[in-house]
mmCIF file of C-alpha atoms and ligand atoms in Angstrom:
data_model
loop_
_atom_site.group_PDB
_atom_site.id
_atom_site.type_symbol
_atom_site.label_atom_id
_atom_site.label_comp_id
_atom_site.label_asym_id
_atom_site.label_seq_id
_atom_site.Cartn_x
_atom_site.Cartn_y
_atom_site.Cartn_z
ATOM 1 C CA MET Z 1408 -7.912 20.250 0.144
ATOM 2 C CA THR Z 1409 -9.877 23.419 -0.197
ATOM 3 C CA HIS Z 1410 -11.104 22.504 -3.642
ATOM 4 C CA PHE Z 1411 -10.053 19.737 -5.979
ATOM 5 C CA ASP Z 1412 -12.113 19.034 -9.041
ATOM 6 C CA SER Z 1413 -11.068 15.676 -10.474
ATOM 7 C CA ASN Z 1414 -12.881 16.389 -13.761
ATOM 8 C CA GLU Z 1415 -10.975 19.602 -14.176
ATOM 9 C CA PHE Z 1416 -7.756 17.845 -13.262
ATOM 10 C CA LEU Z 1417 -8.341 15.038 -15.793
ATOM 11 C CA GLY Z 1418 -9.354 17.505 -18.495
ATOM 12 C CA ASN Z 1419 -6.508 19.953 -18.051
ATOM 13 C CA TYR Z 1420 -3.546 18.255 -16.395
ATOM 14 C CA TRP Z 1421 -3.575 14.438 -16.411
ATOM 15 C CA GLN Z 1422 -0.948 13.323 -18.973
ATOM 16 C CA GLN Z 1423 -0.705 16.925 -20.151
ATOM 17 C CA LYS Z 1424 1.079 19.174 -17.706
ATOM 18 C CA PRO Z 1425 2.343 19.210 -14.141
ATOM 19 C CA CYS Z 1426 0.542 21.043 -11.373
ATOM 20 C CA ILE Z 1427 0.759 21.729 -7.672
ATOM 21 C CA LEU Z 1428 -2.242 20.741 -5.557
ATOM 22 C CA ARG Z 1429 -1.741 22.737 -2.388
ATOM 23 C CA GLN Z 1430 -3.133 21.091 0.740
ATOM 24 C CA PHE Z 1431 -4.638 18.166 -1.154
ATOM 25 C CA PHE Z 1432 -4.364 16.499 2.253
ATOM 26 C CA PRO Z 1433 -5.290 19.177 4.811
ATOM 27 C CA GLN Z 1434 -3.725 18.771 8.283
ATOM 28 C CA PHE Z 1435 -1.668 15.955 6.858
ATOM 29 C CA GLU Z 1436 -0.261 13.448 9.304
ATOM 30 C CA ASP Z 1437 2.287 10.858 8.263
ATOM 31 C CA PHE Z 1438 1.196 7.274 8.868
ATOM 32 C CA ILE Z 1439 4.830 6.168 8.950
ATOM 33 C CA ASP Z 1440 8.168 7.611 10.057
ATOM 34 C CA GLU Z 1441 11.688 7.056 8.780
ATOM 35 C CA HIS Z 1442 12.355 4.344 11.362
ATOM 36 C CA GLU Z 1443 9.326 2.336 10.279
ATOM 37 C CA LEU Z 1444 10.314 2.928 6.657
ATOM 38 C CA ALA Z 1445 13.752 1.532 7.476
ATOM 39 C CA GLY Z 1446 11.975 -1.500 8.979
ATOM 40 C CA LEU Z 1447 10.139 -2.041 5.678
ATOM 41 C CA ALA Z 1448 13.449 -1.708 3.811
ATOM 42 C CA MET Z 1449 14.657 -4.773 5.745
ATOM 43 C CA GLU Z 1450 11.882 -6.928 4.294
ATOM 44 C CA ALA Z 1451 12.812 -9.097 1.336
ATOM 45 C CA GLU Z 1452 9.346 -8.863 -0.249
ATOM 46 C CA LEU Z 1453 9.648 -5.102 -0.798
ATOM 47 C CA ASP Z 1454 11.943 -3.416 -3.278
ATOM 48 C CA SER Z 1455 14.081 -0.843 -1.490
ATOM 49 C CA ARG Z 1456 17.185 1.189 -2.200
ATOM 50 C CA ILE Z 1457 19.409 3.892 -0.861
ATOM 51 C CA VAL Z 1458 20.376 6.554 -3.378
ATOM 52 C CA ARG Z 1459 23.210 8.773 -2.243
ATOM 53 C CA PHE Z 1460 25.581 11.440 -3.428
ATOM 54 C CA HIS Z 1461 28.718 10.589 -1.550
ATOM 55 C CA LYS Z 1462 32.365 11.470 -2.186
ATOM 56 C CA GLN Z 1463 31.458 13.360 -5.370
ATOM 57 C CA SER Z 1464 29.550 10.514 -7.012
ATOM 58 C CA TRP Z 1465 26.072 9.042 -7.193
ATOM 59 C CA GLN Z 1466 25.553 5.537 -5.858
ATOM 60 C CA VAL Z 1467 22.608 3.164 -5.534
ATOM 61 C CA ILE Z 1468 22.589 0.457 -2.903
ATOM 62 C CA GLN Z 1469 19.886 -2.112 -3.366
ATOM 63 C CA GLY Z 1470 17.963 -3.485 -0.381
ATOM 64 C CA PRO Z 1471 16.825 -5.394 1.577
ATOM 65 C CA PHE Z 1472 19.029 -3.955 4.307
ATOM 66 C CA ASP Z 1473 20.331 -5.549 7.500
ATOM 67 C CA ASP Z 1474 21.650 -2.222 8.740
ATOM 68 C CA PHE Z 1475 21.793 1.330 7.503
ATOM 69 C CA ASP Z 1476 25.549 1.896 7.545
ATOM 70 C CA GLN Z 1477 25.257 2.919 3.892
ATOM 71 C CA CYS Z 1478 23.314 6.047 4.796
ATOM 72 C CA LYS Z 1479 26.270 8.299 4.102
ATOM 73 C CA GLY Z 1480 26.642 11.607 2.270
ATOM 74 C CA LEU Z 1481 23.425 13.054 0.925
ATOM 75 C CA TRP Z 1482 21.179 10.024 1.087
ATOM 76 C CA SER Z 1483 17.573 9.025 0.508
ATOM 77 C CA LEU Z 1484 15.952 5.728 1.385
ATOM 78 C CA LEU Z 1485 13.221 4.618 -1.016
ATOM 79 C CA VAL Z 1486 10.790 1.742 -0.538
ATOM 80 C CA GLN Z 1487 8.507 0.610 -3.335
ATOM 81 C CA GLY Z 1488 5.101 -1.117 -3.074
ATOM 82 C CA VAL Z 1489 4.313 -0.007 0.478
ATOM 83 C CA ASP Z 1490 0.569 -0.188 -0.342
ATOM 84 C CA ARG Z 1491 0.920 -3.991 -0.425
ATOM 85 C CA VAL Z 1492 1.738 -4.198 3.252
ATOM 86 C CA VAL Z 1493 0.564 -1.004 4.967
ATOM 87 C CA PRO Z 1494 -3.231 -0.440 4.890
ATOM 88 C CA ASP Z 1495 -2.798 3.345 5.347
ATOM 89 C CA ALA Z 1496 -0.611 3.418 2.253
ATOM 90 C CA ALA Z 1497 -3.285 1.600 0.217
ATOM 91 C CA GLU Z 1498 -5.807 4.056 1.655
ATOM 92 C CA MET Z 1499 -3.703 7.031 0.511
ATOM 93 C CA MET Z 1500 -3.832 5.723 -3.056
ATOM 94 C CA GLU Z 1501 -7.636 5.659 -2.873
ATOM 95 C CA HIS Z 1502 -7.600 9.480 -2.864
ATOM 96 C CA PHE Z 1503 -6.431 9.286 -6.473
ATOM 97 C CA ASN Z 1504 -9.035 6.787 -7.635
ATOM 98 C CA PHE Z 1505 -10.497 9.228 -10.126
ATOM 99 C CA VAL Z 1506 -7.949 7.314 -12.231
ATOM 100 C CA PRO Z 1507 -9.063 3.662 -12.499
ATOM 101 C CA TYR Z 1508 -7.469 0.854 -10.495
ATOM 102 C CA TRP Z 1509 -5.964 -0.843 -13.522
ATOM 103 C CA ARG Z 1510 -3.801 2.235 -14.163
ATOM 104 C CA MET Z 1511 -2.509 2.363 -10.595
ATOM 105 C CA ASP Z 1512 0.803 0.829 -9.755
ATOM 106 C CA ASP Z 1513 2.067 1.338 -6.244
ATOM 107 C CA LEU Z 1514 2.965 3.703 -3.460
ATOM 108 C CA MET Z 1515 6.648 4.377 -3.020
ATOM 109 C CA ILE Z 1516 7.793 6.161 0.117
ATOM 110 C CA SER Z 1517 11.110 7.950 0.408
ATOM 111 C CA PHE Z 1518 12.924 9.628 3.232
ATOM 112 C CA ALA Z 1519 15.584 12.195 2.369
ATOM 113 C CA ILE Z 1520 17.929 14.145 4.609
ATOM 114 C CA PRO Z 1521 18.331 17.908 3.978
ATOM 115 C CA GLY Z 1522 20.012 18.506 0.618
ATOM 116 C CA ALA Z 1523 19.340 14.961 -0.590
ATOM 117 C CA GLY Z 1524 17.251 13.660 -3.486
ATOM 118 C CA VAL Z 1525 17.627 11.206 -6.331
ATOM 119 C CA GLY Z 1526 18.823 13.914 -8.714
ATOM 120 C CA PRO Z 1527 17.186 15.309 -11.853
ATOM 121 C CA HIS Z 1528 15.444 12.546 -13.774
ATOM 122 C CA VAL Z 1529 12.535 11.645 -16.022
ATOM 123 C CA ASP Z 1530 9.922 8.997 -15.203
ATOM 124 C CA GLN Z 1531 8.002 6.984 -17.793
ATOM 125 C CA TYR Z 1532 4.841 7.084 -15.714
ATOM 126 C CA ASP Z 1533 2.559 9.664 -14.150
ATOM 127 C CA VAL Z 1534 3.223 10.359 -10.505
ATOM 128 C CA PHE Z 1535 1.591 12.263 -7.679
ATOM 129 C CA LEU Z 1536 4.250 13.299 -5.165
ATOM 130 C CA VAL Z 1537 2.657 13.778 -1.774
ATOM 131 C CA GLN Z 1538 4.779 15.734 0.672
ATOM 132 C CA GLY Z 1539 4.858 14.246 4.139
ATOM 133 C CA LYS Z 1540 6.831 15.701 6.973
ATOM 134 C CA GLY Z 1541 9.456 18.313 6.200
ATOM 135 C CA ARG Z 1542 9.790 20.731 3.338
ATOM 136 C CA ARG Z 1543 11.126 19.872 -0.077
ATOM 137 C CA ARG Z 1544 11.983 21.971 -3.091
ATOM 138 C CA TRP Z 1545 10.806 20.559 -6.409
ATOM 139 C CA ARG Z 1546 11.802 21.784 -9.833
ATOM 140 C CA VAL Z 1547 10.028 20.528 -12.957
ATOM 141 C CA GLY Z 1548 11.201 21.189 -16.506
ATOM 142 C CA PRO Z 1549 9.480 20.919 -19.882
ATOM 143 C CA PRO Z 1550 9.473 17.559 -21.691
ATOM 144 C CA ASP Z 1551 11.964 16.654 -24.445
ATOM 145 C CA CYS Z 1552 14.603 19.115 -23.275
ATOM 146 C CA THR Z 1553 17.003 16.703 -21.629
ATOM 147 C CA THR Z 1554 19.074 13.635 -22.369
ATOM 148 C CA GLU Z 1555 19.393 10.723 -20.000
ATOM 149 C CA HIS Z 1556 22.670 9.416 -18.588
ATOM 150 C CA ILE Z 1557 23.347 6.455 -16.379
ATOM 151 C CA THR Z 1558 25.133 8.159 -13.489
ATOM 152 C CA ALA Z 1559 25.462 4.976 -11.429
ATOM 153 C CA PRO Z 1560 24.357 1.389 -12.011
ATOM 154 C CA GLY Z 1561 20.575 1.522 -11.603
ATOM 155 C CA LEU Z 1562 20.365 5.315 -11.689
ATOM 156 C CA ARG Z 1563 19.245 7.310 -14.704
ATOM 157 C CA GLN Z 1564 19.512 11.049 -14.452
ATOM 158 C CA VAL Z 1565 19.232 13.988 -16.829
ATOM 159 C CA ASP Z 1566 21.264 17.181 -17.129
ATOM 160 C CA ASP Z 1567 19.995 20.157 -15.256
ATOM 161 C CA PHE Z 1568 17.081 21.957 -16.892
ATOM 162 C CA THR Z 1569 15.367 25.322 -16.777
ATOM 163 C CA PRO Z 1570 12.378 24.801 -14.520
ATOM 164 C CA ILE Z 1571 8.882 25.875 -15.363
ATOM 165 C CA ILE Z 1572 7.843 24.949 -11.819
ATOM 166 C CA ASP Z 1573 10.092 25.757 -8.883
ATOM 167 C CA CYS Z 1574 8.204 25.281 -5.653
ATOM 168 C CA GLU Z 1575 8.519 24.333 -2.047
ATOM 169 C CA LEU Z 1576 6.145 21.603 -0.916
ATOM 170 C CA LEU Z 1577 4.820 21.512 2.619
ATOM 171 C CA PRO Z 1578 3.154 18.572 4.365
ATOM 172 C CA GLY Z 1579 -0.112 17.692 2.592
ATOM 173 C CA ASP Z 1580 0.840 19.388 -0.699
ATOM 174 C CA VAL Z 1581 0.892 17.295 -3.854
ATOM 175 C CA LEU Z 1582 2.833 17.761 -7.067
ATOM 176 C CA TYR Z 1583 1.527 15.959 -10.150
ATOM 177 C CA ILE Z 1584 4.075 15.160 -12.859
ATOM 178 C CA PRO Z 1585 3.112 13.553 -16.193
ATOM 179 C CA PRO Z 1586 5.476 11.055 -17.852
ATOM 180 C CA GLY Z 1587 8.472 12.590 -19.587
ATOM 181 C CA TRP Z 1588 8.717 15.826 -17.587
ATOM 182 C CA PRO Z 1589 12.134 16.114 -15.912
ATOM 183 C CA HIS Z 1590 12.034 16.810 -12.198
ATOM 184 C CA ASP Z 1591 14.316 17.127 -9.234
ATOM 185 C CA GLY Z 1592 13.358 17.226 -5.565
ATOM 186 C CA LYS Z 1593 15.783 18.271 -2.869
ATOM 187 C CA ALA Z 1594 14.793 18.009 0.754
ATOM 188 C CA ILE Z 1595 15.107 21.233 2.735
ATOM 189 C CA GLU Z 1596 14.301 19.492 6.001
ATOM 190 C CA PRO Z 1597 14.293 15.748 6.780
ATOM 191 C CA SER Z 1598 11.528 14.834 4.427
ATOM 192 C CA LEU Z 1599 9.079 12.061 3.595
ATOM 193 C CA THR Z 1600 7.681 11.816 0.061
ATOM 194 C CA TYR Z 1601 4.879 9.493 -0.952
ATOM 195 C CA SER Z 1602 4.876 8.749 -4.695
ATOM 196 C CA VAL Z 1603 1.595 7.467 -6.061
ATOM 197 C CA GLY Z 1604 2.726 5.690 -9.213
ATOM 198 C CA PHE Z 1605 0.777 4.547 -12.256
ATOM 199 C CA ARG Z 1606 1.305 1.995 -14.953
ATOM 200 C CA ALA Z 1607 0.680 2.092 -18.670
ATOM 201 C CA PRO Z 1608 1.422 -0.961 -20.809
ATOM 202 C CA GLU Z 1609 3.896 -0.607 -23.636
ATOM 203 C CA GLN Z 1610 3.033 -1.766 -27.138
ATOM 204 C CA ALA Z 1611 5.703 -4.486 -26.944
ATOM 205 C CA GLN Z 1612 4.201 -5.775 -23.678
ATOM 206 C CA LEU Z 1613 0.767 -5.951 -25.299
ATOM 207 C CA THR Z 1614 1.993 -7.717 -28.409
ATOM 208 C CA GLY Z 1615 4.008 -10.110 -26.243
ATOM 209 C CA PHE Z 1616 0.838 -10.778 -24.312
ATOM 210 C CA LEU Z 1617 -1.080 -11.330 -27.558
ATOM 211 C CA ALA Z 1618 1.471 -13.974 -28.564
ATOM 212 C CA GLU Z 1619 1.201 -15.680 -25.160
ATOM 213 C CA HIS Z 1620 -2.571 -15.602 -25.321
ATOM 214 C CA PHE Z 1621 -2.524 -17.416 -28.661
ATOM 215 C CA ALA Z 1622 0.003 -19.957 -27.537
ATOM 216 C CA ASP Z 1623 -2.511 -20.908 -24.815
ATOM 217 C CA GLN Z 1624 -5.570 -21.124 -27.096
ATOM 218 C CA ALA Z 1625 -6.941 -24.547 -27.956
ATOM 219 C CA SER Z 1626 -9.117 -23.344 -30.875
ATOM 220 C CA VAL Z 1627 -7.843 -23.408 -34.473
ATOM 221 C CA PRO Z 1628 -6.487 -19.928 -35.247
ATOM 222 C CA LEU Z 1629 -7.744 -17.918 -38.195
ATOM 223 C CA ARG Z 1630 -5.360 -17.967 -41.111
ATOM 224 C CA PHE Z 1631 -4.750 -15.422 -43.842
ATOM 225 C CA SER Z 1632 -6.791 -16.090 -46.996
ATOM 226 C CA ASP Z 1633 -7.069 -14.264 -50.334
ATOM 227 C CA PRO Z 1634 -9.949 -15.679 -52.393
ATOM 228 C CA LYS Z 1635 -10.405 -12.514 -54.511
ATOM 229 C CA ARG Z 1636 -6.762 -12.052 -55.394
ATOM 230 C CA LYS Z 1637 -6.121 -9.854 -58.443
ATOM 231 C CA ASN Z 1638 -3.365 -10.506 -60.875
ATOM 232 C CA GLY Z 1639 -0.260 -8.492 -59.878
ATOM 233 C CA SER Z 1640 2.260 -6.827 -62.230
ATOM 234 C CA THR Z 1641 5.250 -8.612 -60.653
ATOM 235 C CA PRO Z 1642 5.493 -11.251 -57.912
ATOM 236 C CA VAL Z 1643 7.699 -8.905 -55.897
ATOM 237 C CA TRP Z 1644 4.939 -6.688 -54.560
ATOM 238 C CA VAL Z 1645 3.152 -7.341 -51.316
ATOM 239 C CA THR Z 1646 0.113 -5.222 -52.055
ATOM 240 C CA SER Z 1647 -1.264 -2.650 -49.661
ATOM 241 C CA GLU Z 1648 -4.413 -4.740 -49.580
ATOM 242 C CA ASP Z 1649 -2.358 -7.752 -48.461
ATOM 243 C CA SER Z 1650 -0.678 -5.837 -45.646
ATOM 244 C CA HIS Z 1651 -4.025 -4.326 -44.655
ATOM 245 C CA ASN Z 1652 -5.614 -7.778 -44.489
ATOM 246 C CA LEU Z 1653 -2.671 -9.152 -42.492
ATOM 247 C CA LYS Z 1654 -3.073 -6.333 -39.965
ATOM 248 C CA GLN Z 1655 -6.819 -6.995 -39.871
ATOM 249 C CA LEU Z 1656 -6.068 -10.583 -38.901
ATOM 250 C CA ILE Z 1657 -4.232 -9.312 -35.834
ATOM 251 C CA ILE Z 1658 -7.047 -6.912 -34.975
ATOM 252 C CA GLN Z 1659 -9.667 -9.661 -35.377
ATOM 253 C CA ALA Z 1660 -7.662 -11.798 -33.006
ATOM 254 C CA THR Z 1661 -8.126 -9.163 -30.308
ATOM 255 C CA GLU Z 1662 -11.872 -8.937 -30.871
ATOM 256 C CA THR Z 1663 -12.835 -12.210 -29.251
ATOM 257 C CA GLN Z 1664 -14.367 -12.524 -25.783
ATOM 258 C CA ASP Z 1665 -11.536 -14.853 -24.755
ATOM 259 C CA PHE Z 1666 -9.004 -12.194 -25.602
ATOM 260 C CA LEU Z 1667 -10.871 -9.575 -23.558
ATOM 261 C CA LEU Z 1668 -10.994 -11.929 -20.569
ATOM 262 C CA SER Z 1669 -7.257 -12.614 -20.825
ATOM 263 C CA LEU Z 1670 -6.510 -8.916 -21.210
ATOM 264 C CA LEU Z 1671 -8.554 -8.031 -18.113
ATOM 265 C CA THR Z 1672 -6.889 -10.820 -16.181
ATOM 266 C CA LEU Z 1673 -3.541 -9.336 -17.167
ATOM 267 C CA LEU Z 1674 -4.617 -5.806 -16.202
ATOM 268 C CA SER Z 1675 -5.664 -7.015 -12.763
ATOM 269 C CA GLU Z 1676 -2.262 -8.545 -12.011
ATOM 270 C CA GLN Z 1677 -0.736 -7.279 -8.788
ATOM 271 C CA SER Z 1678 1.315 -10.262 -7.527
ATOM 272 C CA LEU Z 1679 -0.283 -9.973 -4.094
ATOM 273 C CA GLU Z 1680 -0.216 -12.932 -1.713
ATOM 274 C CA PRO Z 1681 -3.834 -13.907 -0.952
ATOM 275 C CA GLU Z 1682 -4.571 -15.077 2.599
ATOM 276 C CA SER Z 1683 -6.935 -18.028 2.275
ATOM 277 C CA PRO Z 1684 -9.179 -18.838 5.245
ATOM 278 C CA GLU Z 1685 -8.350 -21.947 7.295
ATOM 279 C CA ALA Z 1686 -11.580 -23.607 6.199
ATOM 280 C CA THR Z 1687 -13.779 -22.945 3.189
ATOM 281 C CA VAL Z 1688 -16.711 -20.693 4.040
ATOM 282 C CA THR Z 1689 -20.260 -21.012 2.721
ATOM 283 C CA ASP Z 1690 -22.702 -18.312 1.618
ATOM 284 C CA SER Z 1691 -24.777 -18.829 4.775
ATOM 285 C CA GLN Z 1692 -21.686 -18.347 6.968
ATOM 286 C CA THR Z 1693 -20.872 -15.135 5.104
ATOM 287 C CA LEU Z 1694 -24.437 -13.926 5.609
ATOM 288 C CA SER Z 1695 -24.400 -14.806 9.271
ATOM 289 C CA ASP Z 1696 -21.032 -13.035 9.798
ATOM 290 C CA PHE Z 1697 -22.465 -9.931 8.158
ATOM 291 C CA GLU Z 1698 -25.620 -10.210 10.271
ATOM 292 C CA GLN Z 1699 -23.527 -10.326 13.428
ATOM 293 C CA GLY Z 1700 -22.138 -6.944 12.422
ATOM 294 C CA LEU Z 1701 -18.742 -8.151 11.200
ATOM 295 C CA MET Z 1702 -17.138 -6.145 8.426
ATOM 296 C CA LEU Z 1703 -15.525 -7.681 5.369
ATOM 297 C CA ASP Z 1704 -12.057 -6.330 4.755
ATOM 298 C CA ARG Z 1705 -10.347 -6.230 1.348
ATOM 299 C CA LEU Z 1706 -6.788 -7.596 1.194
ATOM 300 C CA THR Z 1707 -4.335 -4.715 1.666
ATOM 301 C CA GLY Z 1708 -3.577 -3.068 -1.662
ATOM 302 C CA LEU Z 1709 -6.057 -5.167 -3.668
ATOM 303 C CA ARG Z 1710 -7.612 -3.347 -6.616
ATOM 304 C CA PRO Z 1711 -10.294 -5.497 -8.285
ATOM 305 C CA ILE Z 1712 -11.492 -4.562 -11.774
ATOM 306 C CA MET Z 1713 -14.554 -5.170 -13.948
ATOM 307 C CA HIS Z 1714 -15.506 -4.481 -17.569
ATOM 308 C CA PRO Z 1715 -18.970 -3.797 -19.031
ATOM 309 C CA GLU Z 1716 -18.517 -6.362 -21.814
ATOM 310 C CA ALA Z 1717 -17.262 -9.067 -19.495
ATOM 311 C CA ALA Z 1718 -19.838 -8.393 -16.847
ATOM 312 C CA ASP Z 1719 -20.154 -11.987 -15.577
ATOM 313 C CA TRP Z 1720 -16.618 -11.794 -14.295
ATOM 314 C CA LEU Z 1721 -14.519 -9.802 -11.947
ATOM 315 C CA PHE Z 1722 -10.772 -9.745 -12.067
ATOM 316 C CA VAL Z 1723 -8.535 -9.755 -9.030
ATOM 317 C CA ASN Z 1724 -4.796 -10.099 -8.759
ATOM 318 C CA GLY Z 1725 -4.451 -11.845 -12.114
ATOM 319 C CA GLU Z 1726 -7.409 -14.209 -11.547
ATOM 320 C CA LYS Z 1727 -10.816 -14.128 -13.208
ATOM 321 C CA VAL Z 1728 -13.728 -14.822 -10.923
ATOM 322 C CA PRO Z 1729 -17.250 -15.641 -12.163
ATOM 323 C CA HIS Z 1730 -20.183 -14.084 -10.339
ATOM 324 C CA SER Z 1731 -23.940 -13.967 -10.765
ATOM 325 C CA CYS Z 1732 -24.775 -10.428 -9.622
ATOM 326 C CA SER Z 1733 -26.972 -8.722 -12.181
ATOM 327 C CA ASP Z 1734 -26.351 -5.194 -10.874
ATOM 328 C CA ASN Z 1735 -22.766 -4.774 -12.000
ATOM 329 C CA ALA Z 1736 -22.617 -1.079 -11.250
ATOM 330 C CA PHE Z 1737 -23.517 -1.843 -7.650
ATOM 331 C CA LEU Z 1738 -21.012 -4.700 -7.400
ATOM 332 C CA ALA Z 1739 -18.298 -2.397 -8.780
ATOM 333 C CA GLN Z 1740 -19.123 0.149 -6.049
ATOM 334 C CA LEU Z 1741 -18.759 -2.523 -3.376
ATOM 335 C CA LEU Z 1742 -15.468 -3.729 -4.858
ATOM 336 C CA ALA Z 1743 -14.119 -0.182 -4.657
ATOM 337 C CA LYS Z 1744 -14.490 -0.200 -0.868
ATOM 338 C CA ASN Z 1745 -11.819 -1.253 1.591
ATOM 339 C CA VAL Z 1746 -14.398 -2.457 4.095
ATOM 340 C CA ILE Z 1747 -17.970 -3.659 3.494
ATOM 341 C CA GLY Z 1748 -20.751 -4.071 6.033
ATOM 342 C CA LEU Z 1749 -24.265 -5.477 5.711
ATOM 343 C CA ALA Z 1750 -25.698 -1.943 5.602
ATOM 344 C CA ASP Z 1751 -23.865 -1.411 2.314
ATOM 345 C CA PHE Z 1752 -26.081 -3.910 0.475
ATOM 346 C CA ASN Z 1753 -28.792 -5.196 2.844
ATOM 347 C CA SER Z 1754 -31.671 -3.601 0.971
ATOM 348 C CA HIS Z 1755 -30.372 -4.564 -2.459
ATOM 349 C CA PRO Z 1756 -32.632 -7.072 -4.294
ATOM 350 C CA GLY Z 1757 -29.566 -9.042 -5.435
ATOM 351 C CA LYS Z 1758 -28.283 -9.465 -1.882
ATOM 352 C CA LEU Z 1759 -27.784 -13.249 -2.113
ATOM 353 C CA ASP Z 1760 -25.734 -13.002 -5.294
ATOM 354 C CA ILE Z 1761 -23.620 -10.307 -3.666
ATOM 355 C CA ILE Z 1762 -23.048 -12.552 -0.650
ATOM 356 C CA SER Z 1763 -22.085 -15.372 -2.972
ATOM 357 C CA ALA Z 1764 -19.535 -13.236 -4.856
ATOM 358 C CA PHE Z 1765 -17.888 -12.189 -1.604
ATOM 359 C CA THR Z 1766 -17.917 -15.763 -0.291
ATOM 360 C CA THR Z 1767 -15.921 -16.756 -3.386
ATOM 361 C CA LEU Z 1768 -13.500 -13.872 -2.880
ATOM 362 C CA THR Z 1769 -13.125 -14.759 0.806
ATOM 363 C CA ASN Z 1770 -12.336 -18.367 -0.056
ATOM 364 C CA MET Z 1771 -9.755 -17.146 -2.550
ATOM 365 C CA GLY Z 1772 -8.093 -15.145 0.232
ATOM 366 C CA TYR Z 1773 -8.932 -11.666 -1.075
ATOM 367 C CA TYR Z 1774 -11.356 -10.664 1.686
ATOM 368 C CA GLN Z 1775 -11.677 -11.519 5.344
ATOM 369 C CA PHE Z 1776 -14.048 -10.651 8.161
ATOM 370 C CA ILE Z 1777 -12.779 -8.313 10.831
ATOM 371 C CA CYS Z 1778 -14.344 -7.003 14.044
ATOM 372 C CA GLU Z 1779 -14.616 -3.212 13.754
HETATM 373 C C1 SIN M 2354 11.845 10.614 -4.347
HETATM 374 O O1 SIN M 2354 10.895 10.342 -3.597
HETATM 375 O O2 SIN M 2354 12.933 10.981 -3.909
HETATM 376 C C2 SIN M 2354 11.726 10.524 -5.825
HETATM 377 C C3 SIN M 2354 10.353 10.544 -6.323
HETATM 378 C C4 SIN M 2354 10.319 10.878 -7.797
HETATM 379 O O3 SIN M 2354 10.999 11.745 -8.252
HETATM 380 O O4 SIN M 2354 9.558 10.282 -8.564
HETATM 381 CO CO1 CO M 2355 10.526 10.919 -10.358
#
């Protein structure tokens, strides 16, 4: 785009208000067409659906599809998680990596015929809507002005709203919508939309995770104690001090290193299928492959994460992986790349530790050498 300042975006728009980023992708070219999208919608591993307005009612037909006879009325075909299988889709998400990997969810791609869309609705998560081929009109309303209805099994919509944004997106334009802002996109021409989706854990998910974490712990858990108890006026009262101390017990439970490691493992979960090498590789083989000019390729869609207070570990796809690199900032930079070559770290003093970390990741099936 002509000018996009991610700091300005994060400061003024992210989670705050919607905005249009005109020509975020200049001279945009689709890496997929509707026929290839239909092919993906036939695959059982991807979540796909047709949403249509047909014979005066909304309907959702869940994939995978053997044929597309259900493309009737005003229909859209939507395929979720395309970044898991299409490298270009994973690459598109990288343009939004001013938001960290752990917050990213997936890339959904939709194709809509003129007049079609999924109707006015509200999403719980932030989304960047990238316009591919065709033109599409988007309307966005203010938050908290609508009520949700289930208009068909699996389809939540809201009543129409007064838009504060009413725009036409052209190929390469992006519309950012924070959670809770109603929106409605209707294709003007046969249209592809790429939705870069995010995730944000809910409190209940986190507390559920806390419970699971403790169920798995071998160590004796801390128990409530009250050695300085004061005499109360009646036995009925739970004092504020008691409830405060009970809450503190929960907080303390989250302050251990084990808890942080489990939390990071959880945040790295992507349910990707690693592709392990036929035979285990050694550090010297990795080095020699690099020296021959081979490039190490990250598994499509993989988004590894690290944390400054758990710096001896990296977290990939729900697994925690120990490493011995001392320059964590450098390792994090390498992990953010889709493809790594020797030139990326050859002069680094911790080269052998870097090699060793990537040998481990290769053996786990998260990286593999490719010929460029
Ligand atoms: C679509 O691609 O049709 C829907 C995307 C969205 O509204 O989040
Ligand atoms: Co939406």
